[in-house]
Short mmCIF file of C-alpha atoms and ligand atoms in Angstrom, two decimals:
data_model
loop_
_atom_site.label_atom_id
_atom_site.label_comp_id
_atom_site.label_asym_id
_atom_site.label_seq_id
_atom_site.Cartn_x
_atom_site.Cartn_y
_atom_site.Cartn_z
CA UNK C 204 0.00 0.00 0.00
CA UNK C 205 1.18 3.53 -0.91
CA UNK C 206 1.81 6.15 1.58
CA UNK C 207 0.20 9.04 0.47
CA UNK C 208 0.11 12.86 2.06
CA UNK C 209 -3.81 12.83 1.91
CA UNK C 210 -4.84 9.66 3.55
CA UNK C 211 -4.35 8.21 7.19
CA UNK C 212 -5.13 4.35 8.37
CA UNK C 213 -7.46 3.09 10.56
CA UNK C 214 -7.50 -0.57 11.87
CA UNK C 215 -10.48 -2.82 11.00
CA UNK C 216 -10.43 -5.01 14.19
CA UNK C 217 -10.11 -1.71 17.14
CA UNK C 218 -10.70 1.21 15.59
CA UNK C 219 -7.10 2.44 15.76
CA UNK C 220 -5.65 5.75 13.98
CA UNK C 221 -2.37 6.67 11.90
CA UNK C 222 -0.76 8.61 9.62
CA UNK C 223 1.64 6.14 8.44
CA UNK C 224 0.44 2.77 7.09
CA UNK C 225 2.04 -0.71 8.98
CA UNK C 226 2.12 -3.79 8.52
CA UNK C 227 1.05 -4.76 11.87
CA UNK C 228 -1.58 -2.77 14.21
CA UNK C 229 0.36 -1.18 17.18
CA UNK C 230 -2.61 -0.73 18.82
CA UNK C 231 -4.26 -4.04 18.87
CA UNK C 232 -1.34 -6.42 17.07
CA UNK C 233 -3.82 -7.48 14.30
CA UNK C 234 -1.44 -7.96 10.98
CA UNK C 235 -2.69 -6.92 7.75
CA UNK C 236 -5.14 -4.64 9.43
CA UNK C 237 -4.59 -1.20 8.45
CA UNK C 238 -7.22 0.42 5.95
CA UNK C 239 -6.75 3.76 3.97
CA UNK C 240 -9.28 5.82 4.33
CA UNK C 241 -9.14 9.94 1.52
CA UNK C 242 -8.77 13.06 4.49
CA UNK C 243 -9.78 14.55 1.51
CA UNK C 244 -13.46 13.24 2.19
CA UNK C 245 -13.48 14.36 5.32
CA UNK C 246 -13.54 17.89 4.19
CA UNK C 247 -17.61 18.68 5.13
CA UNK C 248 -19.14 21.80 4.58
CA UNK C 249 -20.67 22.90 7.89
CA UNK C 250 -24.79 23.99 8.00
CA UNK C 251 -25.45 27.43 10.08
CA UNK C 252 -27.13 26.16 12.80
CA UNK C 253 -24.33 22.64 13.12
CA UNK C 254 -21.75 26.57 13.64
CA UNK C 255 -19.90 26.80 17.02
CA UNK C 256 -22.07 29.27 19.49
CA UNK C 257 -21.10 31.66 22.40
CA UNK C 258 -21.94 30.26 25.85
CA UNK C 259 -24.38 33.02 26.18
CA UNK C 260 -26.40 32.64 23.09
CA UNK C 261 -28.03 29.19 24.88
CA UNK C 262 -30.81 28.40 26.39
CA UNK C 263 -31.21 25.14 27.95
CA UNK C 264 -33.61 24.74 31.45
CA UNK C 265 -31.51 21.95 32.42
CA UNK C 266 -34.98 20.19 33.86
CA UNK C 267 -35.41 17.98 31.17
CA UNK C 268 -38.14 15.40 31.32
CA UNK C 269 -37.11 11.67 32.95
CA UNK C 270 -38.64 8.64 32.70
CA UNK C 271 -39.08 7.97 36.19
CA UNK C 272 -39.49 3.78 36.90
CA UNK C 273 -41.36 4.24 40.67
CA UNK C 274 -38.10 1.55 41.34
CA UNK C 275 -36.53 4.29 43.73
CA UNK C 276 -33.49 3.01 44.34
CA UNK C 277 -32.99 2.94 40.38
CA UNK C 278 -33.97 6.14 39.73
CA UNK C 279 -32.05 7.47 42.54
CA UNK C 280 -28.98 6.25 41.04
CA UNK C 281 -29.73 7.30 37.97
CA UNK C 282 -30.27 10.65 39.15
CA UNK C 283 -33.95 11.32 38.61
CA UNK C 284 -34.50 8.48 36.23
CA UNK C 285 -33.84 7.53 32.70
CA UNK C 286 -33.43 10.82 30.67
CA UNK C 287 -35.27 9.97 26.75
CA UNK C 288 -32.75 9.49 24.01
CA UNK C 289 -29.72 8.31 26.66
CA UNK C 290 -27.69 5.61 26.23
CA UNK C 291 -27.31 3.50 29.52
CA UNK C 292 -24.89 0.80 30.46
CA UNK C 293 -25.52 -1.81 32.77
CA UNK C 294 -22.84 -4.17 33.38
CA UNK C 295 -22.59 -7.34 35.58
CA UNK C 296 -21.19 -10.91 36.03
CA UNK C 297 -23.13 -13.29 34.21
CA UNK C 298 -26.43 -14.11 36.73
CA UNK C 299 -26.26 -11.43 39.35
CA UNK C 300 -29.93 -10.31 38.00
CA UNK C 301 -29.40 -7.88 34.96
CA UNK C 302 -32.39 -9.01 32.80
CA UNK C 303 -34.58 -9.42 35.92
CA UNK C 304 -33.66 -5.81 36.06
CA UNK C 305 -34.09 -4.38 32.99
CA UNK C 306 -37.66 -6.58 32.40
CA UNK C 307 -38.65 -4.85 35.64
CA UNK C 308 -37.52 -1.43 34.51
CA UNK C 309 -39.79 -2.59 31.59
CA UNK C 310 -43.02 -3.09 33.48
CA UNK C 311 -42.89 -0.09 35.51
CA UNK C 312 -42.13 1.92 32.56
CA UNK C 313 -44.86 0.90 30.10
CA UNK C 314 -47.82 3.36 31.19
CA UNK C 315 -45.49 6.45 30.90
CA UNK C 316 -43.33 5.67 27.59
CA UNK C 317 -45.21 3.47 25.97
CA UNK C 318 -43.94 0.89 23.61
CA UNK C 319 -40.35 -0.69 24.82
CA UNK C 320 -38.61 -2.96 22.73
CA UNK C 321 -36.59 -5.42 24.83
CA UNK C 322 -34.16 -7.72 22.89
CA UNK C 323 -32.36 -10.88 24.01
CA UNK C 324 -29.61 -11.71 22.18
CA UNK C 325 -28.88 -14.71 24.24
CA UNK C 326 -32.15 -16.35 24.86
CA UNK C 327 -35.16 -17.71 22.85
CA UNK C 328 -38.51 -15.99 23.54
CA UNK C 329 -39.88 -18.75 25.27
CA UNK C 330 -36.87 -18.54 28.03
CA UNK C 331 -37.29 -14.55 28.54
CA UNK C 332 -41.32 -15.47 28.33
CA UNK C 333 -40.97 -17.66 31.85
CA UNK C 334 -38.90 -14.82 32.87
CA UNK C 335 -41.16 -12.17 32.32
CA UNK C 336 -44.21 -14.66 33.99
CA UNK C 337 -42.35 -15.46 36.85
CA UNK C 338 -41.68 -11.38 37.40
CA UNK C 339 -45.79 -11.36 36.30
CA UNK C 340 -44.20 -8.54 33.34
CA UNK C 341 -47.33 -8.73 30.47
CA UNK C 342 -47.86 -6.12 28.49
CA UNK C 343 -49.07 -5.27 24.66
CA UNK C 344 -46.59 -2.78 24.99
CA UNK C 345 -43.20 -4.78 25.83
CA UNK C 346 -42.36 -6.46 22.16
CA UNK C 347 -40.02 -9.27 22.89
CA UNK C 348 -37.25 -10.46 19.97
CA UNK C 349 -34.61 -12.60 20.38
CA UNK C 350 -32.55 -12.14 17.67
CA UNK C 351 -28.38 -11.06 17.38
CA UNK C 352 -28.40 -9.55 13.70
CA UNK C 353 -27.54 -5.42 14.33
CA UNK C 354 -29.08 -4.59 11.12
CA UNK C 355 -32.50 -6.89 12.06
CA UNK C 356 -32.48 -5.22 15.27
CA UNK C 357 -32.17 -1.77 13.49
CA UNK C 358 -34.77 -2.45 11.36
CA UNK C 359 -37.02 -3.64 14.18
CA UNK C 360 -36.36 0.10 16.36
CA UNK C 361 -37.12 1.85 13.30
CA UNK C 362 -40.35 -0.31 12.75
CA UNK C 363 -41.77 -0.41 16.30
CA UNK C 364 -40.52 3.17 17.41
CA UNK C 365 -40.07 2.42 20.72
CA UNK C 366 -39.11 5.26 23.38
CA UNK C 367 -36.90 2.40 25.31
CA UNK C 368 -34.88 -0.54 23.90
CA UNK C 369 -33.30 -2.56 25.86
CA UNK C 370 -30.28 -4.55 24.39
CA UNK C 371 -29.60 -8.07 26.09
CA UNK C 372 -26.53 -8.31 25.76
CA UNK C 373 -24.27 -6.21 23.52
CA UNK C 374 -21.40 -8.62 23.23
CA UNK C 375 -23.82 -11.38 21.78
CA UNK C 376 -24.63 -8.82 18.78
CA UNK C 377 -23.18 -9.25 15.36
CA UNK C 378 -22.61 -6.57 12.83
CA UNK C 379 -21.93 -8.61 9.83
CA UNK C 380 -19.75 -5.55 8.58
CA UNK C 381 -17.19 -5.93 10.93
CA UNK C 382 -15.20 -9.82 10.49
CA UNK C 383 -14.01 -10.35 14.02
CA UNK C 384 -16.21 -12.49 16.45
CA UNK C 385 -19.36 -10.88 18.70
CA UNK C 386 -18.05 -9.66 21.67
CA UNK C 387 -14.63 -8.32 20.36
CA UNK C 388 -13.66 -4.81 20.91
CA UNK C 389 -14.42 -3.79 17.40
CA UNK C 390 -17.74 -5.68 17.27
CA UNK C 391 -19.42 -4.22 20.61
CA UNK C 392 -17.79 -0.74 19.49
CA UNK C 393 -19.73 -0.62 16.39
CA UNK C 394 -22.87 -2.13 17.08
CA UNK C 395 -22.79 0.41 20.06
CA UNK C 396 -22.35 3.05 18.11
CA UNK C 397 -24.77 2.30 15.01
CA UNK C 398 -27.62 0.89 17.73
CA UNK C 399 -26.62 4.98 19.56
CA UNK C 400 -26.82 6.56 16.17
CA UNK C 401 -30.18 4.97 15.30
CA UNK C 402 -31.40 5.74 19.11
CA UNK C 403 -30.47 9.51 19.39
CA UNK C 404 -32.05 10.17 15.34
CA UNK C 405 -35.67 8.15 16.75
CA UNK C 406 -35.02 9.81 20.44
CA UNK C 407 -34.95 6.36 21.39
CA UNK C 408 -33.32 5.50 25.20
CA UNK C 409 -30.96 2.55 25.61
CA UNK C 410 -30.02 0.61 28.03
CA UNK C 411 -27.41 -1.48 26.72
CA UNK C 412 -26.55 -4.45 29.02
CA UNK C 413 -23.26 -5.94 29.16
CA UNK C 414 -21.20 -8.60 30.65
CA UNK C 415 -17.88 -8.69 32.93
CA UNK C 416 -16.12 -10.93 34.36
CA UNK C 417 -14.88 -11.26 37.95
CA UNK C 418 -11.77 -8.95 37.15
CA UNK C 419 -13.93 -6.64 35.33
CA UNK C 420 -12.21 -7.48 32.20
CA UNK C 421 -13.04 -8.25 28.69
CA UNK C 422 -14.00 -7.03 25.37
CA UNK C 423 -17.27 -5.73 27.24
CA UNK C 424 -18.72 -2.79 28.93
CA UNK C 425 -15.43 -1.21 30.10
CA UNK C 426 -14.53 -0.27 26.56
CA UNK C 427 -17.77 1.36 26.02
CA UNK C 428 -17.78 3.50 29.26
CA UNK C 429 -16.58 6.55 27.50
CA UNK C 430 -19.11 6.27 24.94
CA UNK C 431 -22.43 5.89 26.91
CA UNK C 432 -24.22 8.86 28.93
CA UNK C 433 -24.33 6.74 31.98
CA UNK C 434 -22.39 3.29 33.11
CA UNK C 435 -24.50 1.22 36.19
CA UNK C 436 -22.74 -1.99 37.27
CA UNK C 437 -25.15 -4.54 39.21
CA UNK C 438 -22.72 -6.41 41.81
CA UNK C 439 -23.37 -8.93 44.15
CA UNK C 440 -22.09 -12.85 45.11
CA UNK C 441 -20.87 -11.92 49.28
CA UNK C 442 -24.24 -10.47 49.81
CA UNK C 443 -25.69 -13.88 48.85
CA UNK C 444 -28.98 -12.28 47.57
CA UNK C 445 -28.38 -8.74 48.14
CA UNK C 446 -27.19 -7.11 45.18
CA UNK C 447 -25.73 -3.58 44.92
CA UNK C 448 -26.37 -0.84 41.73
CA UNK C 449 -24.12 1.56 41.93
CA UNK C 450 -23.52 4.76 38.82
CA UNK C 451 -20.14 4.58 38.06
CA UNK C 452 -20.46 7.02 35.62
CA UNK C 453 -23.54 9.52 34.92
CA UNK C 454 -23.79 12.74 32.50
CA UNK C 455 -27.16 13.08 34.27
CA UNK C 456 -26.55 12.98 37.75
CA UNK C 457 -24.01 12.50 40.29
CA UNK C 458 -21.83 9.12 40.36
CA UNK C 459 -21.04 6.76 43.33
CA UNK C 460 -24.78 6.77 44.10
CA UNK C 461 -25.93 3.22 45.36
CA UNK C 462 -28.72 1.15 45.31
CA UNK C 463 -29.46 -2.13 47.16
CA UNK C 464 -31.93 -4.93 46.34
CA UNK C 465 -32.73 -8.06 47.26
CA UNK C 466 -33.05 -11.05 45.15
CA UNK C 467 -36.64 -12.93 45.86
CA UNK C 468 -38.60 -15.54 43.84
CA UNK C 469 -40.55 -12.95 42.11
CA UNK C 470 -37.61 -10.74 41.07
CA UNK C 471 -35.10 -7.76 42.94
CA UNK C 472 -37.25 -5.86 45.46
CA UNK C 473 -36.15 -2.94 47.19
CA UNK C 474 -34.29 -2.91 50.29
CA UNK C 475 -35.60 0.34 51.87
CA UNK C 476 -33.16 0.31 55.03
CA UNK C 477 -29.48 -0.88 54.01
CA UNK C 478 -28.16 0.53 56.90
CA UNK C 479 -30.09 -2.55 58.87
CA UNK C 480 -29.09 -5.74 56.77
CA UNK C 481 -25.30 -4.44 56.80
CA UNK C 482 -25.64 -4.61 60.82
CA UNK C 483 -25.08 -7.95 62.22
CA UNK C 484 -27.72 -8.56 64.75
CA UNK C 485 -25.74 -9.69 67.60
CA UNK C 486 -27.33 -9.50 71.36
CA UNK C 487 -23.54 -8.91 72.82
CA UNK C 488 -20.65 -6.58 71.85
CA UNK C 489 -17.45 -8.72 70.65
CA UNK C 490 -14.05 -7.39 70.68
CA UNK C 491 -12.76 -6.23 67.21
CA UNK C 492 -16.09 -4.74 65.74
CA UNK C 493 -17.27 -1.12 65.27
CA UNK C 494 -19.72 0.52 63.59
CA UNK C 495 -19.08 3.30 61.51
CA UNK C 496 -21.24 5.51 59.09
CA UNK C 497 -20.07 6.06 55.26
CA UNK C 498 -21.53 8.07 52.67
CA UNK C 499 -21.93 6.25 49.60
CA UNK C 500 -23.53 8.86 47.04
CA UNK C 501 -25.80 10.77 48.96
CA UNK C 502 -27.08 8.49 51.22
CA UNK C 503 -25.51 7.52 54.67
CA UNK C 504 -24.74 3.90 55.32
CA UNK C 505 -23.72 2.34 58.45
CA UNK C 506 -21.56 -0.26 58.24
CA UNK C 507 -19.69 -2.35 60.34
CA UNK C 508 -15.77 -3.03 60.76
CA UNK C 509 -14.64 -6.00 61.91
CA UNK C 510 -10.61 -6.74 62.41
CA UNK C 511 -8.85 -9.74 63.44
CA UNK C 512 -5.15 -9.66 65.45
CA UNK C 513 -3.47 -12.71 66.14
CA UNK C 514 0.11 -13.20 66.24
CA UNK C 515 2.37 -14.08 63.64
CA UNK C 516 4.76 -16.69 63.18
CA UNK C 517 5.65 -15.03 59.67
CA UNK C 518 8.85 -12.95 58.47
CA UNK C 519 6.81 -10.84 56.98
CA UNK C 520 3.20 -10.89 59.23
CA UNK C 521 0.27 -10.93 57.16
CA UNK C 522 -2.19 -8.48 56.21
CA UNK C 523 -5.77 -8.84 54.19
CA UNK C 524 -8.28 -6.23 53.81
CA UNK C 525 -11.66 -7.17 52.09
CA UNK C 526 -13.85 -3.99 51.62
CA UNK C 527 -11.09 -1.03 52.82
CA UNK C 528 -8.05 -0.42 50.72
CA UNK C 529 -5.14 -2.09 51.35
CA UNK C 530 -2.62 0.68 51.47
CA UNK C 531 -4.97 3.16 53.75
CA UNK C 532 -4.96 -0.17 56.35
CA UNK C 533 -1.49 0.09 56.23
CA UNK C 534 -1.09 3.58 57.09
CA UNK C 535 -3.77 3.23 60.09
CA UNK C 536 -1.31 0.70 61.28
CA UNK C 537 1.86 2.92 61.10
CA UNK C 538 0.17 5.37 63.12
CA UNK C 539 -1.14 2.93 65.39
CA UNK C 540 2.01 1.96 66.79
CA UNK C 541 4.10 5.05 66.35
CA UNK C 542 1.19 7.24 68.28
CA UNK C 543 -0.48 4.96 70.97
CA UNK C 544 2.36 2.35 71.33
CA UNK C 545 0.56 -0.50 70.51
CA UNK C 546 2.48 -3.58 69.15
CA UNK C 547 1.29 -4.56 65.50
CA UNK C 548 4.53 -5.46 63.93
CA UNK C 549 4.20 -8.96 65.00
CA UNK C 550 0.96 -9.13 64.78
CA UNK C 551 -1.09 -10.55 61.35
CA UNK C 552 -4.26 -8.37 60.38
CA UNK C 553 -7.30 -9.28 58.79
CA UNK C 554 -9.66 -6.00 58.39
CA UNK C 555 -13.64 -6.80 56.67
CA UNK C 556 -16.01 -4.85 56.28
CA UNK C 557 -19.39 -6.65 56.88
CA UNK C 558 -20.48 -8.15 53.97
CA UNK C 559 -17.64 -7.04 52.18
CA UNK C 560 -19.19 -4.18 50.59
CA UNK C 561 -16.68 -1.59 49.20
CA UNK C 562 -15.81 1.52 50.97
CA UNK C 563 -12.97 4.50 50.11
CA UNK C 564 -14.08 6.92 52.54
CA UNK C 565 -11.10 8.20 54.30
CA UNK C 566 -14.02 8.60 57.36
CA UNK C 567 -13.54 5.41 58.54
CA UNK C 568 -10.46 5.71 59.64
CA UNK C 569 -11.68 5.96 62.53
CA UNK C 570 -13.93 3.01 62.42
CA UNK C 571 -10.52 1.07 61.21
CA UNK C 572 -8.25 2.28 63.93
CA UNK C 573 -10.81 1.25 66.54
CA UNK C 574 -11.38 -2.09 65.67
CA UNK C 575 -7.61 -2.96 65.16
CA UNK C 576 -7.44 -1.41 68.96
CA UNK C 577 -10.53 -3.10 70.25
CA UNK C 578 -9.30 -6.51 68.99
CA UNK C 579 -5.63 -5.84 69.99
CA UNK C 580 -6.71 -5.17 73.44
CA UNK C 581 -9.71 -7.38 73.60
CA UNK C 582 -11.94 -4.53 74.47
CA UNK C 583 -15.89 -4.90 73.44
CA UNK C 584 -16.79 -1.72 71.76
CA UNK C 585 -20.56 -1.53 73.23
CA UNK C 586 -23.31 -2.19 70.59
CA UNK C 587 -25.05 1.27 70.98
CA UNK C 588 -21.64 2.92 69.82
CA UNK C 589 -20.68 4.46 66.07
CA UNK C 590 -17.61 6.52 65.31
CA UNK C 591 -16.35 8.13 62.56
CA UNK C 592 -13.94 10.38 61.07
CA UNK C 593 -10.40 10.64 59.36
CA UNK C 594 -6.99 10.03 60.38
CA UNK C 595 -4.12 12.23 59.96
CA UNK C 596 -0.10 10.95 59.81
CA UNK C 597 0.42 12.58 63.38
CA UNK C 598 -2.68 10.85 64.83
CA UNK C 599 -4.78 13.82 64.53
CA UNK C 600 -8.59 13.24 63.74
CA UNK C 601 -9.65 15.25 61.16
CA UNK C 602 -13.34 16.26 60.70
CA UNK C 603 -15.23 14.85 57.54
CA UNK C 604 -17.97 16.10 55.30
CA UNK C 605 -21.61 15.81 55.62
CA UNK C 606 -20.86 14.95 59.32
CA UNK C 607 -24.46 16.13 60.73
CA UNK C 608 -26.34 13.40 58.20
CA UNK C 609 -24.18 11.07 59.52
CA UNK C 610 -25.29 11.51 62.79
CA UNK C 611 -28.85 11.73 61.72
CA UNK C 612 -28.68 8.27 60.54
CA UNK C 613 -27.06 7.06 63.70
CA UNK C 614 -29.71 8.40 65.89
CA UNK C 615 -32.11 6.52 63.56
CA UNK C 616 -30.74 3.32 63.56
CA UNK C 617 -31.03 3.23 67.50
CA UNK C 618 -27.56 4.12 68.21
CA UNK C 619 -26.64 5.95 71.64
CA UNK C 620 -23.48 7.18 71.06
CA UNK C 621 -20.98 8.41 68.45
CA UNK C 622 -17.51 9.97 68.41
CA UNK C 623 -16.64 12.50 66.13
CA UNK C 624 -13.45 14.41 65.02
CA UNK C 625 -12.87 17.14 67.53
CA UNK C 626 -13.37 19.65 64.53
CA UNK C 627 -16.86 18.61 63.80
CA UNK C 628 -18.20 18.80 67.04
CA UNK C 629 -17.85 22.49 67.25
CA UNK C 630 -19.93 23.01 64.47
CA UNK C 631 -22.98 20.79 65.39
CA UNK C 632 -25.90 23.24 64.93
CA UNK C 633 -28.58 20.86 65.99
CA UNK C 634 -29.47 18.59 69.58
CA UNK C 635 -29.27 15.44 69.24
CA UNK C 636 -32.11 14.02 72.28
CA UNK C 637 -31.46 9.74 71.93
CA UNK C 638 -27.34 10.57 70.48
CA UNK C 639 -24.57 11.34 72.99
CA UNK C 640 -22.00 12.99 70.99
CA UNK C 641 -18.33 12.59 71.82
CA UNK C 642 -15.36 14.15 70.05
CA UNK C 643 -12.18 13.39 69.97
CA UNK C 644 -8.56 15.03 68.60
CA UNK C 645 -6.12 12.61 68.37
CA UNK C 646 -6.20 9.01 68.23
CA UNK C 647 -4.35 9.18 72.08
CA UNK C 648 -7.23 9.77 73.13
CA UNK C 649 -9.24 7.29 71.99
CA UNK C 650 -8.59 4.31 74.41
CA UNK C 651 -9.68 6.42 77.52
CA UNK C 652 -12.75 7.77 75.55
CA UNK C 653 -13.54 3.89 74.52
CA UNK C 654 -13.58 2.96 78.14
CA UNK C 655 -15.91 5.75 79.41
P1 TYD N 973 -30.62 -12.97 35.38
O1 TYD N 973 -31.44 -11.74 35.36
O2 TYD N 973 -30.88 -13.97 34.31
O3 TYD N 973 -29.06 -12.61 35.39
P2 TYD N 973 -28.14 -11.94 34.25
O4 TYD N 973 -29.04 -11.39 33.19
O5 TYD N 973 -27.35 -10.89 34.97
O6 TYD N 973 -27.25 -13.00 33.74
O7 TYD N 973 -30.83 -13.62 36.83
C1 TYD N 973 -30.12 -14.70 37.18
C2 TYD N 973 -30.41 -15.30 38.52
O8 TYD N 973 -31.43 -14.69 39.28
C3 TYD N 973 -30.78 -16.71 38.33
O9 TYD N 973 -29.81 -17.48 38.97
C4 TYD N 973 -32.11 -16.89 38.96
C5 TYD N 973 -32.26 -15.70 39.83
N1 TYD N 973 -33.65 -15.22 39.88
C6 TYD N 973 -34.31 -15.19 41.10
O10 TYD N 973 -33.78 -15.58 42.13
N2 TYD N 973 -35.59 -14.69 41.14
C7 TYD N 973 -36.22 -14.25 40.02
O11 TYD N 973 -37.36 -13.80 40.11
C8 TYD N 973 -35.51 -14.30 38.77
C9 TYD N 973 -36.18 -13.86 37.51
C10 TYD N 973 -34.23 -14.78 38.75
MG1 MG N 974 -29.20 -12.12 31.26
#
């Protein structure tokens, strides 16, 4: 092939760009891959109102209408529902619940959009039939088609005109355009973006579901992230039948927002007080656990901490985290021995979080530091007591955001005490009549505060 000043490459299989034509696709390693395409042709004449516009000159209300599923802890997450004409991803190992989802999203949906279009790639219409029955989802308005042709599909949108289609799953579909297999980057890239191009023209939203594996990895949703309005990843497995929704991306609304279901017979139902099922319900206080209270999104969570000492017979003593991060354990530790002279070096440490669910809120520190100290010194942390807040390198406890909710949602759970960062205290504007509220500076002061 000719190297010419006027044309550039682009590989068939990912989608890669250059100026200069190889043999082999940096990008992906594909051989032979590497198609011309004119620059020439990409000189378009631009249409007034397509022009570039001042800031000014716009006027948008920014309250546009959502398609709101009555499923609150799905629309919550979405921000105020599913906006028309958006593309939504919702990824998830293979049987945590995503077409129980999206069939329910259905149902709720059909008396204020309409007619939604919900296509399996994956299963026959008899299979997604039981589905629907045992989720009792009928409607003349849900049209069912299992079928993994793009261009059928396409054809079928433009037919039906639906105001929701739901895609089940993208990395079954097959663009016979493209030659690599369904489910390789290329493929779920451009079925993606023809199915997108097809749903913005009709005004058409999607909700695209995709698979990943345990290690998040594959061709799948994480190469489409960038492309979709909003990513949602359905999680699960430790819960047993809890599952968690959380936004991980949203042009919409505001990300890390979380939503928590429970799997039954007939389908996910809502779980309307998390804080609850992520409480063991224990009748006496064991050393090692604490309570603490997160923020995940915009909703407080309490959660509890449980850590394990025992000694170690290792060179190197061993330390697991399931739920915290690794590193920010490690830190706690440090300034664990170096401020309150406790001895951890010899000690291995296992920190959970109950149930395992994921937290990166440097405010539980706190909740960290105690239970390594409550297990190290075999000291029962009383039931009725929460604490909370971050930990500086010198031991200092630093005050953390959104601390009055946080005690809100203590006080509501039944809990009878909390200690807070010194810092927040003084800015408490409210009484708190069933909450004693304790603060605390440094992390030296914690043991004497413990035993009160
Ligand atoms: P499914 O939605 O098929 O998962 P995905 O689309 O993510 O692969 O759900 C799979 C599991 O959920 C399956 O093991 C059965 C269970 N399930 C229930 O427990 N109750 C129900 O009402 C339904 C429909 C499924
Ligand atoms: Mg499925």
């Amino acid at each position: 092939m000719m190297k010419g000043s006027s044309e550039y490459y682009h590989c068939k299989e990912c989608n890669f760009e250059t100026s200069r034509w190889l043999g082999r696709c940096p990008n992906c390693g594909a051989w032979n891959s590497l198609l011309a395409i004119d620059v020439s042709e990409r000189n378009v004449k631009i249409e007034k109102k397509d022009l570039a516009k001042p800031i000014s000159k716009l006027k948008y209300t920014g309250d546009e209408q959502r398609y709101m599923t009555g499923i609150a802890e799905f629309d919550r997450v979405l921000g105020g529902g599913i906006v028309p004409g958006s593309l939504v991803l919702l990824g998830g190992e293979p049987g945590i619940g995503k077409s129980t989802l999206a069939l329910q999203i259905a149902q709720q949906l059909i008396d204020i959009v309409g007619k939604i279009l919900y296509v399996s790639a994956e299963e026959s219409l008899r299979q997604i039939y039981l589905r629907a029955t045992r989720l009792s989802v009928s409607s003349e308005l849900i049209y069912l088609l299992s079928e993994n042709n793009l261009e059928k599909i396409v054809a079928q949108m433009l037919e039906i005109k639906p105001k929701i289609a739901i895609i089940d799953s993208i990395q079954i579909i097959n663009d016979s355009n493209i030659p690599s297999a369904p489910g390789s980057v290329a493929q779920v890239k451009s079925c993606t973006s023809r199915l997108m191009e097809i749903a913005k023209k009709e005004n058409i939203a999607l909700l695209i579901i995709g698979h990943v594996t345990k290690d998040g990895g594959i061709a799948g949703p994480k190469t489409l992230e960038h492309i979709v309005d909003t990513v949602l990843y359905l999680e699960g497995e430790r819960f047993q039948s809890y599952r968690l929704l959380r936004s991980i991306k949203n042009r919409f609304g505001a990300t890390n927002e979380l939503g928590i279901f429970q799997m039954e017979n007939n389908g996910l139902k809502e779980v309307k007080n998390p804080s609850k099922i992520l409480l063991t319900s224990r009748e006496q206080p064991i050393p090692g656990t604490v309570t603490t209270i997160t923020f995940e999104g915009s909703r407080p969570l309490a959660v509890e901490i449980e850590a394990l000492t025992s000694s170690s017979y290792l060179n190197y003593p061993r330390r697991l985290t399931t739920g915290v991060d690794y590193n920010r354990v490690s830190l706690i530790i440090a300034v664990l021995e170096n401020k309150i002279k406790i001895q951890l070096q010899n000690k291995d440490i296992y920190i959970n979080t109950a149930g395992g669910i994921k937290i990166s809120e440097p405010a539980i520190d706190l909740g960290i530091a105690v239970a390594i100290i409550s297990s190290i010194k075999n000291l029962a942390i009383p039931l009725d007591t929460v604490v909370f807040g971050e930990l500086g390198l010198t031991g200092e406890v630093r005050s953390v955001g959104l601390c009055e909710r946080r005690l809100k949602e203590a006080q509501n759970i039944g809990f009878k005490k909390c200690i807070i960062p010194y810092d927040n205290g003084q800015h408490i504007s409210k009484k708190y009549d069933h909450l004693e509220v304790k603060t605390i500076n440094n992390i030296n002061d914690i043991v004497s505060l413990l035993n009160k």
